[in-house]
Tab-separated table of C-alpha atoms and ligand atoms in Angstrom:
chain	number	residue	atom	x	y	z
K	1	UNK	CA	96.923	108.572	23.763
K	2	UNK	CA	98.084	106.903	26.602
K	3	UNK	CA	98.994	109.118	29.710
K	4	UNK	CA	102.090	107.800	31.328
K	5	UNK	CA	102.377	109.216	35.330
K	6	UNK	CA	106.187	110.151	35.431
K	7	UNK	CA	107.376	110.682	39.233
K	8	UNK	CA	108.985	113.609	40.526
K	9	UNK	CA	109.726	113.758	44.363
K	10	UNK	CA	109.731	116.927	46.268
K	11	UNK	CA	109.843	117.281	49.409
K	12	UNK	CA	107.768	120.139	51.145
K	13	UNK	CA	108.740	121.713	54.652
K	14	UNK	CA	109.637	119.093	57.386
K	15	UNK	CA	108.636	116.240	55.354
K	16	UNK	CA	111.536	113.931	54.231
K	17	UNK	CA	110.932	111.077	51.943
K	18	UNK	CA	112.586	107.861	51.735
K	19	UNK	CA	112.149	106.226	48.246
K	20	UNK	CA	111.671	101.785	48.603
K	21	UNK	CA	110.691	99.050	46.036
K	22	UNK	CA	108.614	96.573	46.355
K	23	UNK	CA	108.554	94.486	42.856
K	24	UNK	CA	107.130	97.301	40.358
K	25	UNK	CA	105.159	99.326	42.871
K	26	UNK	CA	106.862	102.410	43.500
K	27	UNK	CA	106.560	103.669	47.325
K	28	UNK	CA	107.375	106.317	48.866
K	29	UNK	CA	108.163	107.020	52.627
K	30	UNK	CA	106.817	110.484	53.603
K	31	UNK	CA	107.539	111.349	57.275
K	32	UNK	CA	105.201	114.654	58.659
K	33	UNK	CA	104.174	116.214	61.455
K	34	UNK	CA	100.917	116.705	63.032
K	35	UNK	CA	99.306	120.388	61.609
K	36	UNK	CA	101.843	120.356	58.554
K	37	UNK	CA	101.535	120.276	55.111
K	38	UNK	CA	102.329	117.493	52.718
K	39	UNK	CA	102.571	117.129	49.494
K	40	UNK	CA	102.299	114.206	47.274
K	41	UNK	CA	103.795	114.197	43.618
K	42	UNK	CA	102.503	112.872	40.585
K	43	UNK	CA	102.971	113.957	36.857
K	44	UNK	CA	101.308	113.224	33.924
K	45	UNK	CA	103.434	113.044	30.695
K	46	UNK	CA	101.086	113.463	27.704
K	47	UNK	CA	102.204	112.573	24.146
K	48	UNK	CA	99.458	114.380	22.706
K	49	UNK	CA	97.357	117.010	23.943
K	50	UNK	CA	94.255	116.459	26.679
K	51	UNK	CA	92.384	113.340	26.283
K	52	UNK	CA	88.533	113.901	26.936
K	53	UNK	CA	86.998	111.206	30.011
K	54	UNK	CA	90.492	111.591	31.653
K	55	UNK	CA	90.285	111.590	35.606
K	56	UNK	CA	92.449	111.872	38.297
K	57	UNK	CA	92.003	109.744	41.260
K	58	UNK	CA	93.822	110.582	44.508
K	59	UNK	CA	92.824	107.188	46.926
K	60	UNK	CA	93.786	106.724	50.309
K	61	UNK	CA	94.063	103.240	52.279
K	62	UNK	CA	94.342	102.176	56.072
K	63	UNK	CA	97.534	101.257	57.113
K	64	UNK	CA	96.918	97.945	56.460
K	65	UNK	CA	95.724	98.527	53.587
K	66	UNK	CA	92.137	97.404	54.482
K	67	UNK	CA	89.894	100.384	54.618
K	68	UNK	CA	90.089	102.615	50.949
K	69	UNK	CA	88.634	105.777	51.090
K	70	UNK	CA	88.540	108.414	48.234
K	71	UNK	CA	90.279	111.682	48.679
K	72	UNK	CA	89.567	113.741	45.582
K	73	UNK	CA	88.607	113.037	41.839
K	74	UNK	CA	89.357	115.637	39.144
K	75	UNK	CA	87.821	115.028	35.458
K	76	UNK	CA	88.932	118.153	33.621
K	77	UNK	CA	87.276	121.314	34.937
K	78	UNK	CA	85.701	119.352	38.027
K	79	UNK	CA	87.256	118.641	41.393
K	80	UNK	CA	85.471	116.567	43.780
K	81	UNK	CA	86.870	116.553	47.059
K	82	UNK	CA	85.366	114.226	50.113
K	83	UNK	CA	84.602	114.189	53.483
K	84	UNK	CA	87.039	115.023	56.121
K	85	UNK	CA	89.584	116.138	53.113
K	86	UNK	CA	87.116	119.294	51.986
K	87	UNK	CA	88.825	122.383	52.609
K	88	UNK	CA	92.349	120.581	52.903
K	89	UNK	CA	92.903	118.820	49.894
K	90	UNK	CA	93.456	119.846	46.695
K	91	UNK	CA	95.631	119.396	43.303
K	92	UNK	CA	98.679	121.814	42.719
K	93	UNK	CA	98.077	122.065	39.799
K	94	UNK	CA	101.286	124.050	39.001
K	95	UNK	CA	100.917	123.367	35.072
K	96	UNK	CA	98.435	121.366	33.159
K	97	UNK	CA	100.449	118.042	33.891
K	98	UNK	CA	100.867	118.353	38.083
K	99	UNK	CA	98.337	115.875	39.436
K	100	UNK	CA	100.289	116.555	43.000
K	101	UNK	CA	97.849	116.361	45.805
K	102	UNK	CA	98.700	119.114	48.583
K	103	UNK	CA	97.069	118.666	52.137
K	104	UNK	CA	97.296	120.747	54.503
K	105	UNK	CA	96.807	120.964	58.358
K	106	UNK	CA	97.963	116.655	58.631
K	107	UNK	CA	95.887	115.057	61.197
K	108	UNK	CA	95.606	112.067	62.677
K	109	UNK	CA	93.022	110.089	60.405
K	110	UNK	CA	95.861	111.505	57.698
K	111	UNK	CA	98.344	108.723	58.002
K	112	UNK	CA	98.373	106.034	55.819
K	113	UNK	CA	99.236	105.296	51.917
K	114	UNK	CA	97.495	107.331	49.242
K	115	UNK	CA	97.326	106.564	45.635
K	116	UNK	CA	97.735	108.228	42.342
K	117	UNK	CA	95.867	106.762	39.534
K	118	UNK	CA	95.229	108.495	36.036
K	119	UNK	CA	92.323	106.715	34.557
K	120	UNK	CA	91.233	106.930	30.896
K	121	UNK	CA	91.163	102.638	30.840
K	122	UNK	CA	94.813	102.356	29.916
K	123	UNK	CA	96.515	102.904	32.774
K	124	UNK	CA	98.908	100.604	34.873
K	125	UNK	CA	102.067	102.743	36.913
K	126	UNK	CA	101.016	103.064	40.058
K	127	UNK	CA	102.251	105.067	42.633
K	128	UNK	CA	102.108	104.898	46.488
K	129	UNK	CA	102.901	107.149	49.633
K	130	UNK	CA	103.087	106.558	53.236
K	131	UNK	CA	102.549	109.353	55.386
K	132	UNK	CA	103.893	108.174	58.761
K	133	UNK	CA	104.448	110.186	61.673
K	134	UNK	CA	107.563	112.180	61.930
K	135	UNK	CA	109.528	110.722	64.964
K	136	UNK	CA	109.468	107.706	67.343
K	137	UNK	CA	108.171	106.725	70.347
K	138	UNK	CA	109.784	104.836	72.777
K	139	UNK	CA	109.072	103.397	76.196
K	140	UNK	CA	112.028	104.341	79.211
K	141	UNK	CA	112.930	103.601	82.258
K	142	UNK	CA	116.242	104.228	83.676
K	143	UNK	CA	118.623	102.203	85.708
K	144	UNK	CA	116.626	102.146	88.856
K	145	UNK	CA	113.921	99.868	87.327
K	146	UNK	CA	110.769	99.603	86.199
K	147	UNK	CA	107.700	101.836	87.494
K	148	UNK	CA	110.747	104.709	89.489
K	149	UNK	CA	109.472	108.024	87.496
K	150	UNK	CA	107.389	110.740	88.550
K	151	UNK	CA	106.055	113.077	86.509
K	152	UNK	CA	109.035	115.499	87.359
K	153	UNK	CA	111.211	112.489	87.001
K	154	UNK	CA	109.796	111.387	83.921
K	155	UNK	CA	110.142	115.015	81.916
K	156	UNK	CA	113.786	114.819	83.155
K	157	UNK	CA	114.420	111.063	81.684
K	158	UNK	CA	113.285	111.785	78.108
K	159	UNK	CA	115.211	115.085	78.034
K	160	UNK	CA	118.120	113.166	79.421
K	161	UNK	CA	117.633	110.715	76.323
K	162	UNK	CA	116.734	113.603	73.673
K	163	UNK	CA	113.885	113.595	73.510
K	164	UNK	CA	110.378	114.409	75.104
K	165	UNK	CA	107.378	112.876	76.828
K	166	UNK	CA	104.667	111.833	74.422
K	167	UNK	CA	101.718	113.601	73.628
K	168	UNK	CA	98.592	111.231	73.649
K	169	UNK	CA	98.626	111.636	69.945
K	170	UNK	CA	101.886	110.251	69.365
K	171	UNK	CA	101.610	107.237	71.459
K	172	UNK	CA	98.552	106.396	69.728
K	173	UNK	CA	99.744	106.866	66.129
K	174	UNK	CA	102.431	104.893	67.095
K	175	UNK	CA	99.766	102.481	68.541
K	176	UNK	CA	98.373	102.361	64.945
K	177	UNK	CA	101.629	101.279	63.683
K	178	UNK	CA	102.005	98.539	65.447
K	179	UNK	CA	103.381	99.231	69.083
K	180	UNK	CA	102.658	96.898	71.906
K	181	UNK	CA	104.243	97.462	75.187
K	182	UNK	CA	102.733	96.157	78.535
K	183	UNK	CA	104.218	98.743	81.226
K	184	UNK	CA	102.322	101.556	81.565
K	185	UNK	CA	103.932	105.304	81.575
K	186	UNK	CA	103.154	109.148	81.632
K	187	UNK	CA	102.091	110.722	78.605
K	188	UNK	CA	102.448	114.894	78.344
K	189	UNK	CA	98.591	115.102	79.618
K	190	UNK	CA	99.697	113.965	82.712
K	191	UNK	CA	98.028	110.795	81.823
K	192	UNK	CA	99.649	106.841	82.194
K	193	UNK	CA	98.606	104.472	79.524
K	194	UNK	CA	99.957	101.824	77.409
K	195	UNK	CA	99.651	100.619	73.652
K	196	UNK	CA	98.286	96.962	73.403
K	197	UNK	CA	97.981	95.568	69.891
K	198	UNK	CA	98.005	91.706	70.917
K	199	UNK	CA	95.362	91.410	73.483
K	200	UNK	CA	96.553	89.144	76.445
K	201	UNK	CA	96.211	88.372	80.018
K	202	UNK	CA	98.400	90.591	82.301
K	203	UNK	CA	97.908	93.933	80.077
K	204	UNK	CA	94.618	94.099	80.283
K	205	UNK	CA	92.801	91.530	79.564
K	206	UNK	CA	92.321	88.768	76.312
K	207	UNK	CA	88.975	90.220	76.237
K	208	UNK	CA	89.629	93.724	75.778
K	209	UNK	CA	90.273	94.977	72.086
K	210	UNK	CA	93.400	96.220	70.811
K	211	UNK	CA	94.063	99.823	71.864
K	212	UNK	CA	95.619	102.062	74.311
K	213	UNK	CA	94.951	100.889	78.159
K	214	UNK	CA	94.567	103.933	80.014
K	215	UNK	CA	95.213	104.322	83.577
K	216	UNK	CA	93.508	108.166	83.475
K	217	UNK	CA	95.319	111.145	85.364
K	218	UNK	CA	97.703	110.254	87.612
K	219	UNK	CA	99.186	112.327	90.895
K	220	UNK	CA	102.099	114.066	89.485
K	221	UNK	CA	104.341	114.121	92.090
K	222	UNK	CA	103.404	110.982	94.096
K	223	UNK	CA	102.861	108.842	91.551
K	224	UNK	CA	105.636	106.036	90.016
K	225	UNK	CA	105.057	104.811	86.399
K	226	UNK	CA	107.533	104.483	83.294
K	227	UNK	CA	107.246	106.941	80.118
K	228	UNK	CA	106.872	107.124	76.719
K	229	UNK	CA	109.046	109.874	75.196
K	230	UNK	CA	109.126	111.213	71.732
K	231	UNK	CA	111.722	112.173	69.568
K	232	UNK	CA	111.012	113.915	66.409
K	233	UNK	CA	114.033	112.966	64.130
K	234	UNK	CA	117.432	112.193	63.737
K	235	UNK	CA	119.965	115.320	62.360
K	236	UNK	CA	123.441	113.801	62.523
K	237	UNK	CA	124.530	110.236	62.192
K	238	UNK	CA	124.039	107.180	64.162
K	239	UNK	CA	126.598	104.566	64.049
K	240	UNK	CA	128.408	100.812	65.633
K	241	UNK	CA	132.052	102.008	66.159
K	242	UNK	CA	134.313	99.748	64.309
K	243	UNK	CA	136.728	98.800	66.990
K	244	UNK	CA	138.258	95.309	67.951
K	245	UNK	CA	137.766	95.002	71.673
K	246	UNK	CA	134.919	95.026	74.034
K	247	UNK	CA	134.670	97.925	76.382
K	248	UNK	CA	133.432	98.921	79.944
K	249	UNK	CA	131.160	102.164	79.833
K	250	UNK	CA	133.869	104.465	80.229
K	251	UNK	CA	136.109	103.539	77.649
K	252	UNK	CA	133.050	103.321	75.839
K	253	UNK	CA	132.132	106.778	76.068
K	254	UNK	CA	135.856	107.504	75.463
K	255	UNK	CA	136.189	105.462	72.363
K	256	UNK	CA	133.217	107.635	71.083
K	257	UNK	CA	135.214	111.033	71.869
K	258	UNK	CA	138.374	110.259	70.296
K	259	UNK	CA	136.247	109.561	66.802
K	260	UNK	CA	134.864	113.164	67.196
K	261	UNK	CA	131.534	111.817	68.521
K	262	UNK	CA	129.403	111.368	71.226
K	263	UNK	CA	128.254	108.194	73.026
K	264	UNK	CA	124.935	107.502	71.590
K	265	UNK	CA	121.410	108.178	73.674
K	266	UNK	CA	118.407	106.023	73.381
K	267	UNK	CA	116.505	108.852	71.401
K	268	UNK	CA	119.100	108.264	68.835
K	269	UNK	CA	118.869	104.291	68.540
K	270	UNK	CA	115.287	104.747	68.089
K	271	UNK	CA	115.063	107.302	65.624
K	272	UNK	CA	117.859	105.551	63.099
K	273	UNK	CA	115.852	102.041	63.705
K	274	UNK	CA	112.749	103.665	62.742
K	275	UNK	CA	113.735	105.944	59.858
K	276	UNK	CA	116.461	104.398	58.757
K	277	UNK	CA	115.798	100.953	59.263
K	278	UNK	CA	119.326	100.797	61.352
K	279	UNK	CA	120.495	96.970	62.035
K	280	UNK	CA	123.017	95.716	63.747
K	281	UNK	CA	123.170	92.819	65.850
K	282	UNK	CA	125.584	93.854	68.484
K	283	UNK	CA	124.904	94.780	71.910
K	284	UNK	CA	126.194	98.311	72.136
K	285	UNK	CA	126.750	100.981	75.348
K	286	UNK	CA	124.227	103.480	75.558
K	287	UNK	CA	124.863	106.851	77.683
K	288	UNK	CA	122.667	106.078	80.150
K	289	UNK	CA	124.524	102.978	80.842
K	290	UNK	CA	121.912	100.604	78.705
K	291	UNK	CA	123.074	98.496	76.521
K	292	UNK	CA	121.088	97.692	73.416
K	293	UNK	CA	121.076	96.865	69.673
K	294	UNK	CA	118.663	97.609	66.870
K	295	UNK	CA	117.083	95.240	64.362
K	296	UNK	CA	115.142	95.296	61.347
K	297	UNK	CA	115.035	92.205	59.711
K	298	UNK	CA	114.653	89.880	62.167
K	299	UNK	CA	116.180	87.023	62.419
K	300	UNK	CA	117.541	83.623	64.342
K	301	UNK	CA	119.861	84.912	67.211
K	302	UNK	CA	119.373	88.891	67.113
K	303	UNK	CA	115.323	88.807	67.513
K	304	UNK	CA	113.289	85.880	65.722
K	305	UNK	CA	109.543	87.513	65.292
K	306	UNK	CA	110.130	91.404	65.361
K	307	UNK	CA	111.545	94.380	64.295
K	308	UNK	CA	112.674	95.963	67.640
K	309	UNK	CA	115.677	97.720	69.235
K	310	UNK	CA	116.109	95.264	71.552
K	311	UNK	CA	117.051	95.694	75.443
K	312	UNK	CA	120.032	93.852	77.231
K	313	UNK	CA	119.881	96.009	80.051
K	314	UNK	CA	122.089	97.810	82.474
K	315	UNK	CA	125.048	95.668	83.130
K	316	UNK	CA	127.301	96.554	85.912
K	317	UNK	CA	129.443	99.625	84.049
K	318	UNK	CA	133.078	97.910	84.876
K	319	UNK	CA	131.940	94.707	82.521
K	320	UNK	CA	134.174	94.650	79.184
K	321	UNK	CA	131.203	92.503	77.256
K	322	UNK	CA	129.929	95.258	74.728
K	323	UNK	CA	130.730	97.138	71.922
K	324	UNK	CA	129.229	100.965	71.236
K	325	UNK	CA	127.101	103.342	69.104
K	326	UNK	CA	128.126	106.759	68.883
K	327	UNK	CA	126.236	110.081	67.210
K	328	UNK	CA	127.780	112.892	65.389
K	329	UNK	CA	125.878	115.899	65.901
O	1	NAG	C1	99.715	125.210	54.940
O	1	NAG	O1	99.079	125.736	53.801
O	1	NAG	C2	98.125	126.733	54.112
O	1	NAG	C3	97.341	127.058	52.854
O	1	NAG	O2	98.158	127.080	51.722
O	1	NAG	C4	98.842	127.934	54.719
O	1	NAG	O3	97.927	128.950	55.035
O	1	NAG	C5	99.556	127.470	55.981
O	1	NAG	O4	100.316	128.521	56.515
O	1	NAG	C6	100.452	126.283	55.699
O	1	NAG	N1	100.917	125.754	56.974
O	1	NAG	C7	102.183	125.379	57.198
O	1	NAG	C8	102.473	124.810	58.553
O	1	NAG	O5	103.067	125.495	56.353
């Protein structure tokens, strides 16, 4: 008989899923960290008892969906489990039905979609994850201007913000995802680097590849770049405050406090662009004076060719030309 793979989604430590549709795929978001565990659920539903020849196929792809490598293979009895997943991967097997891979210690090379197929010729549902990176990167720099941040400084600017400077790892998964920015800043290492996906002349060179351009170790306390900081998710709610009339910064970050809020920080316009594909096209007070607004459907007017929170800058404070975002812890 015919196997049918019902879904079931669970959600395992600091993973959080966010179910989408994309015609009759079924995907689901999975957001991890690095070293955690994931797993990834799939159910058979038998009508009848076990069909002989059966396998399960666990499959993972590239991000872009180029590069497919196999992750594990059971056929009854017999697990196969390959390369850099031996040791980490395996079925949960939690009753004869749970096809739900499990793998542990998530590393870098781990991010990506995976697959669940049951094959015994008849199949068709198909089921895909993506395992992205819990958290989002962002490039700073505060009011002073570009290339104004020490390493001291730079610490102190992310905190300010919410969040933290960016491991190497985290710029360059979020490198892999897409990011291109062409000002260089500190990383935790101590390093300065930036993420180049679209080769080109002033960041770097047309004839370099795509990657991160990296500037090496840098004097701490002398030295004057930008940074990348990280923050690893979003716990209360990001929102436009519904008002009628354009505000200066302070009545901004007044109009925030009487709706039992906070004025917003850039951490948090990040974090709700990127995991909760936030979009509003109105320039908004930030509380370090920035004023931005996050898209993610582009489009004529708000930004044409990308998804991006995009950057207005840092009007004089006493201009009554923008709206705000607040957060509620
Ligand atoms: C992941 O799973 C392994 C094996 O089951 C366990 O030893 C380890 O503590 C788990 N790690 C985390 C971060 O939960």
């Amino acid at each position: 008989m015919m196997p049918l793979i019902a879904l079931t989604l669970l959600i395992l430590g600091v993973a959080t899923a966010v179910p989408t549709s994309d015609d009759n795929l079924v995907m689901f978001t999975i957001f991890t960290t690095h070293g955690s565990n994931i797993s990834l659920p799939c159910t058979l539903t038998r009508h009848s008892g076990f069909s002989t020849g059966m396998r399960i196929k666990w499959t993972k792809f590239s991000r872009d969906k180029t590069m497919e490598t196999d992750v594990l293979v059971s056929m009854g009895f017999h697990n196969m489990v390959y390369d850099s997943y031996q040791n980490r991967a395996f079925l949960r097997e939690a009753d004869e039905d749970d096809a739900t891979l499990i793998i542990t210690n998530v590393g870098l090379d781990d991010f990506g979609w995976y697959k669940c197929d049951v094959i015994d010729g008849m199949d068709d549902n198909t089921v895909l994850f993506s395992v992205e990176l819990d958290g989002v990167v962002f490039p700073y720099f505060p009011r002073l201007g570009r290339y104004n941040l020490n390493f001291q400084d730079a610490q102190r600017a992310c905190q300010e913000q919410g969040a933290s400077v960016a491991t190497f790892e985290q710029l360059y998964e979020a490198w892999r995802s897409g990011m291109d920015w062409c000002n260089a800043g500190w990383l935790s290492d101590g390093t300065v680097q930036y993420p180049i996906n679209n080769p080109r002349e002033p960041c770097g060179g047309e004839q370099n590849s795509a990657g991160l351009r990296n500037y090496g170790y840098q004097q701490k306390s002398s030295s004057f770049y930008d940074v990348f900081c990280f923050n690893p998710q979003l716990n209360g709610r990001f929102y436009w405050l519904d008002q009628p009339d354009k505000l200066t910064f302070d009545e901004a970050v007044e109009a925030c406090r009487n709706d039992g809020a906070e004025i917003a920080k850039v951490s948090h316009i990040f974090a709700a662009w990127k995991m909760q594909r936030y979009d509003r096209c109105d320039a908004g007070w930030l509380a370090d004076g920035s004023v931005r607004y996050p898209i993610s459907n582009p489009r004529n007017k708000c930004s044409p060719t990308e998804a991006a929170v995009r950057f207005v800058g840092f009007p004089n404070k006493k201009h009554k030309l923008y709206g705000v975002y607040c957060y509620r812890a």
